[in-house]
Tab-separated table of C-alpha atoms in Angstrom:
chain	number	residue	atom	x	y	z
Z	15	UNK	CA	-58.305	33.652	-33.825
Z	16	UNK	CA	-58.023	37.185	-34.589
Z	17	UNK	CA	-57.014	38.209	-31.529
Z	18	UNK	CA	-52.401	39.948	-30.931
Z	19	UNK	CA	-50.477	38.729	-28.711
Z	20	UNK	CA	-47.860	40.673	-26.843
Z	21	UNK	CA	-45.309	40.630	-28.931
Z	22	UNK	CA	-47.849	42.153	-31.765
Z	23	UNK	CA	-47.940	38.708	-33.545
Z	24	UNK	CA	-51.462	38.005	-34.005
Z	25	UNK	CA	-53.765	34.080	-33.816
Z	26	UNK	CA	-53.886	32.862	-37.119
Z	27	UNK	CA	-55.717	29.101	-36.651
Z	28	UNK	CA	-56.065	26.942	-34.177
Z	29	UNK	CA	-54.956	23.263	-34.931
Z	30	UNK	CA	-57.638	21.280	-32.460
Z	31	UNK	CA	-55.182	18.054	-34.002
Z	32	UNK	CA	-52.778	18.800	-32.001
Z	33	UNK	CA	-53.840	22.139	-29.573
Z	34	UNK	CA	-51.747	24.420	-31.207
Z	35	UNK	CA	-51.902	28.173	-31.731
Z	36	UNK	CA	-50.644	28.861	-34.949
Z	37	UNK	CA	-49.604	33.047	-34.476
Z	38	UNK	CA	-48.052	35.540	-37.893
Z	39	UNK	CA	-46.066	38.552	-37.423
Z	40	UNK	CA	-45.165	40.689	-40.607
Z	41	UNK	CA	-42.276	42.780	-40.580
Z	42	UNK	CA	-41.323	44.327	-44.267
Z	43	UNK	CA	-41.316	41.714	-46.447
Z	44	UNK	CA	-41.306	39.257	-44.101
Z	45	UNK	CA	-43.519	37.767	-42.182
Z	46	UNK	CA	-43.035	34.895	-38.965
Z	47	UNK	CA	-44.666	31.899	-38.002
Z	48	UNK	CA	-44.862	30.772	-34.913
Z	49	UNK	CA	-46.873	27.582	-33.765
Z	50	UNK	CA	-47.154	27.344	-29.871
Z	51	UNK	CA	-49.307	25.607	-27.022
Z	52	UNK	CA	-52.722	26.909	-26.859
Z	53	UNK	CA	-52.114	27.873	-22.418
Z	54	UNK	CA	-49.018	29.956	-24.076
Z	55	UNK	CA	-50.907	32.046	-26.480
Z	56	UNK	CA	-53.759	32.400	-23.948
Z	57	UNK	CA	-50.929	34.087	-21.199
Z	58	UNK	CA	-49.667	36.278	-24.444
Z	59	UNK	CA	-53.086	36.975	-25.071
Z	60	UNK	CA	-52.644	41.341	-24.694
Z	61	UNK	CA	-55.377	42.442	-22.009
Z	62	UNK	CA	-57.890	44.100	-24.582
Z	63	UNK	CA	-58.278	41.056	-26.837
Z	64	UNK	CA	-59.121	38.529	-24.019
Z	65	UNK	CA	-56.405	38.021	-21.562
Z	66	UNK	CA	-58.471	35.427	-18.702
Z	67	UNK	CA	-62.894	35.171	-18.907
Z	68	UNK	CA	-62.965	32.418	-21.063
Z	69	UNK	CA	-58.634	32.112	-21.881
Z	70	UNK	CA	-58.142	31.963	-18.617
Z	71	UNK	CA	-55.750	29.353	-17.468
Z	72	UNK	CA	-55.014	27.627	-14.460
Z	73	UNK	CA	-51.290	27.833	-13.717
Z	74	UNK	CA	-51.079	25.184	-11.775
Z	75	UNK	CA	-52.210	22.976	-14.427
Z	76	UNK	CA	-48.843	24.571	-17.270
Z	77	UNK	CA	-45.933	23.143	-16.696
Z	78	UNK	CA	-42.791	24.148	-18.316
Z	79	UNK	CA	-42.762	22.700	-21.521
Z	80	UNK	CA	-46.122	24.803	-22.304
Z	81	UNK	CA	-44.024	27.851	-21.501
Z	82	UNK	CA	-40.797	27.395	-24.034
Z	83	UNK	CA	-41.982	25.230	-26.684
Z	84	UNK	CA	-42.670	26.915	-30.025
Z	85	UNK	CA	-41.760	26.173	-33.585
Z	86	UNK	CA	-41.307	29.305	-35.952
Z	87	UNK	CA	-41.074	30.021	-39.319
Z	88	UNK	CA	-39.582	33.225	-40.911
Z	89	UNK	CA	-41.631	33.294	-44.915
Z	90	UNK	CA	-39.661	36.418	-47.308
Z	91	UNK	CA	-42.169	37.794	-49.609
Z	92	UNK	CA	-40.738	40.466	-51.917
Z	93	UNK	CA	-42.884	39.793	-54.355
Z	94	UNK	CA	-46.921	39.934	-53.862
Z	95	UNK	CA	-48.078	37.604	-56.913
Z	96	UNK	CA	-44.088	35.572	-56.112
Z	97	UNK	CA	-45.121	31.883	-53.925
Z	98	UNK	CA	-43.364	32.634	-50.403
Z	99	UNK	CA	-40.222	30.602	-49.685
Z	100	UNK	CA	-40.159	29.173	-45.656
Z	101	UNK	CA	-37.298	28.747	-43.572
Z	102	UNK	CA	-38.344	26.760	-40.580
Z	103	UNK	CA	-36.516	27.082	-37.675
Z	104	UNK	CA	-37.506	25.514	-34.310
Z	105	UNK	CA	-36.482	25.992	-30.528
Z	106	UNK	CA	-35.563	22.981	-28.219
Z	107	UNK	CA	-35.331	24.866	-24.734
Z	108	UNK	CA	-34.892	21.404	-22.769
Z	109	UNK	CA	-32.706	21.665	-19.817
Z	110	UNK	CA	-28.456	21.184	-20.851
Z	111	UNK	CA	-26.498	20.562	-17.818
Z	112	UNK	CA	-23.640	20.870	-19.951
Z	113	UNK	CA	-24.483	24.689	-21.324
Z	114	UNK	CA	-25.713	25.856	-18.128
Z	115	UNK	CA	-22.696	24.896	-16.688
Z	116	UNK	CA	-20.731	27.254	-18.942
Z	117	UNK	CA	-22.451	30.346	-17.892
Z	118	UNK	CA	-20.084	32.652	-16.043
Z	119	UNK	CA	-23.463	34.806	-14.572
Z	120	UNK	CA	-26.786	33.480	-12.518
Z	121	UNK	CA	-29.644	35.143	-12.379
Z	122	UNK	CA	-32.372	34.194	-9.518
Z	123	UNK	CA	-35.446	36.195	-9.126
Z	124	UNK	CA	-35.785	36.304	-5.362
Z	125	UNK	CA	-39.547	36.384	-4.948
Z	126	UNK	CA	-39.865	33.889	-7.958
Z	127	UNK	CA	-37.927	31.040	-6.759
Z	128	UNK	CA	-41.122	30.348	-5.047
Z	129	UNK	CA	-38.614	28.634	-2.434
Z	130	UNK	CA	-39.457	27.792	1.385
Z	131	UNK	CA	-35.756	26.988	2.944
Z	132	UNK	CA	-37.272	24.656	5.532
Z	133	UNK	CA	-39.619	22.183	2.392
Z	134	UNK	CA	-37.147	19.305	1.122
Z	135	UNK	CA	-37.696	21.477	-2.271
Z	136	UNK	CA	-36.317	24.583	-0.878
Z	137	UNK	CA	-33.261	22.626	1.041
Z	138	UNK	CA	-32.305	21.415	-2.263
Z	139	UNK	CA	-32.660	24.948	-4.572
Z	140	UNK	CA	-30.404	25.879	-1.650
Z	141	UNK	CA	-27.545	23.571	-1.840
Z	142	UNK	CA	-27.755	23.965	-5.543
Z	143	UNK	CA	-27.340	28.020	-5.357
Z	144	UNK	CA	-24.107	26.809	-2.572
Z	145	UNK	CA	-23.248	24.525	-4.615
Z	146	UNK	CA	-22.801	27.428	-8.006
Z	147	UNK	CA	-21.627	29.659	-5.425
Z	148	UNK	CA	-18.423	27.461	-5.152
Z	149	UNK	CA	-18.069	26.763	-8.519
Z	150	UNK	CA	-16.640	30.624	-8.344
Z	151	UNK	CA	-19.777	31.927	-10.554
Z	152	UNK	CA	-21.122	35.149	-9.876
Z	153	UNK	CA	-24.621	35.038	-8.061
Z	154	UNK	CA	-26.692	37.658	-8.830
Z	155	UNK	CA	-30.800	37.963	-7.211
Z	156	UNK	CA	-33.189	40.725	-7.904
Z	157	UNK	CA	-36.056	41.595	-6.053
Z	158	UNK	CA	-38.788	44.297	-6.764
Z	159	UNK	CA	-39.023	44.703	-2.396
Z	160	UNK	CA	-38.271	48.121	-2.504
Z	161	UNK	CA	-38.719	47.481	1.868
Z	162	UNK	CA	-35.482	45.395	2.493
Z	163	UNK	CA	-32.042	47.421	2.264
Z	164	UNK	CA	-29.439	45.956	0.742
Z	165	UNK	CA	-27.842	44.681	4.013
Z	166	UNK	CA	-31.250	43.185	5.172
Z	167	UNK	CA	-31.993	42.266	1.628
Z	168	UNK	CA	-27.899	40.193	2.088
Z	169	UNK	CA	-29.123	39.389	5.822
Z	170	UNK	CA	-32.163	37.367	4.832
Z	171	UNK	CA	-30.255	35.500	2.167
Z	172	UNK	CA	-27.373	34.170	4.867
Z	173	UNK	CA	-29.568	34.074	7.412
Z	174	UNK	CA	-33.278	32.836	6.196
Z	175	UNK	CA	-31.787	30.972	3.306
Z	176	UNK	CA	-28.379	29.597	4.454
Z	177	UNK	CA	-26.918	31.089	0.877
Z	178	UNK	CA	-23.160	31.852	1.046
Z	179	UNK	CA	-23.296	35.380	-0.415
Z	180	UNK	CA	-20.237	37.618	0.723
Z	181	UNK	CA	-20.549	39.755	2.998
Z	182	UNK	CA	-17.586	42.126	1.663
Z	183	UNK	CA	-19.662	42.346	-1.703
Z	184	UNK	CA	-22.222	45.510	-1.909
Z	185	UNK	CA	-24.788	45.816	-3.773
Z	186	UNK	CA	-26.591	48.558	-4.604
Z	187	UNK	CA	-30.118	49.045	-5.876
Z	188	UNK	CA	-30.933	49.704	-9.625
Z	189	UNK	CA	-33.854	51.201	-11.106
Z	190	UNK	CA	-34.858	50.099	-14.487
Z	191	UNK	CA	-36.762	52.051	-16.340
Z	192	UNK	CA	-39.031	51.998	-19.482
Z	193	UNK	CA	-39.809	48.734	-18.875
């Protein structure tokens, strides 16, 4: 309690019954209240508020639902003497195949995919990416490995991983500033 997250919200309380953290972020006369799993809150702590140490989370114990699950509400408080009104909203990040298939562009962070092309999981990922490419969708691979040229990166994707990346399409390195 009293610690700040990377989105500038503050931890208000920890609900011991359901193991969830409640945070608040004030903007003008509105307060956004968010409820999330403790693991997600610990991963989002600003470094000066105890990132690591007693708040360290072992990543092997964190599953996708702990990172994506959250509910939030916005409380409008234009007059400090009035009772605030709340509009509760919740977000679901469950996978929706139909919604996924409607996308035109898919972006894969190459070093984050964690795939070894020789394992069953890696082969499954490669097969699925190739299916997306075969469906005529735009597929982009990004990396922060500045030691590879575009040509060597393409060779790695097609040679080592067996991805159906068109040799005719050239990629240009892009420098992202201000991140």
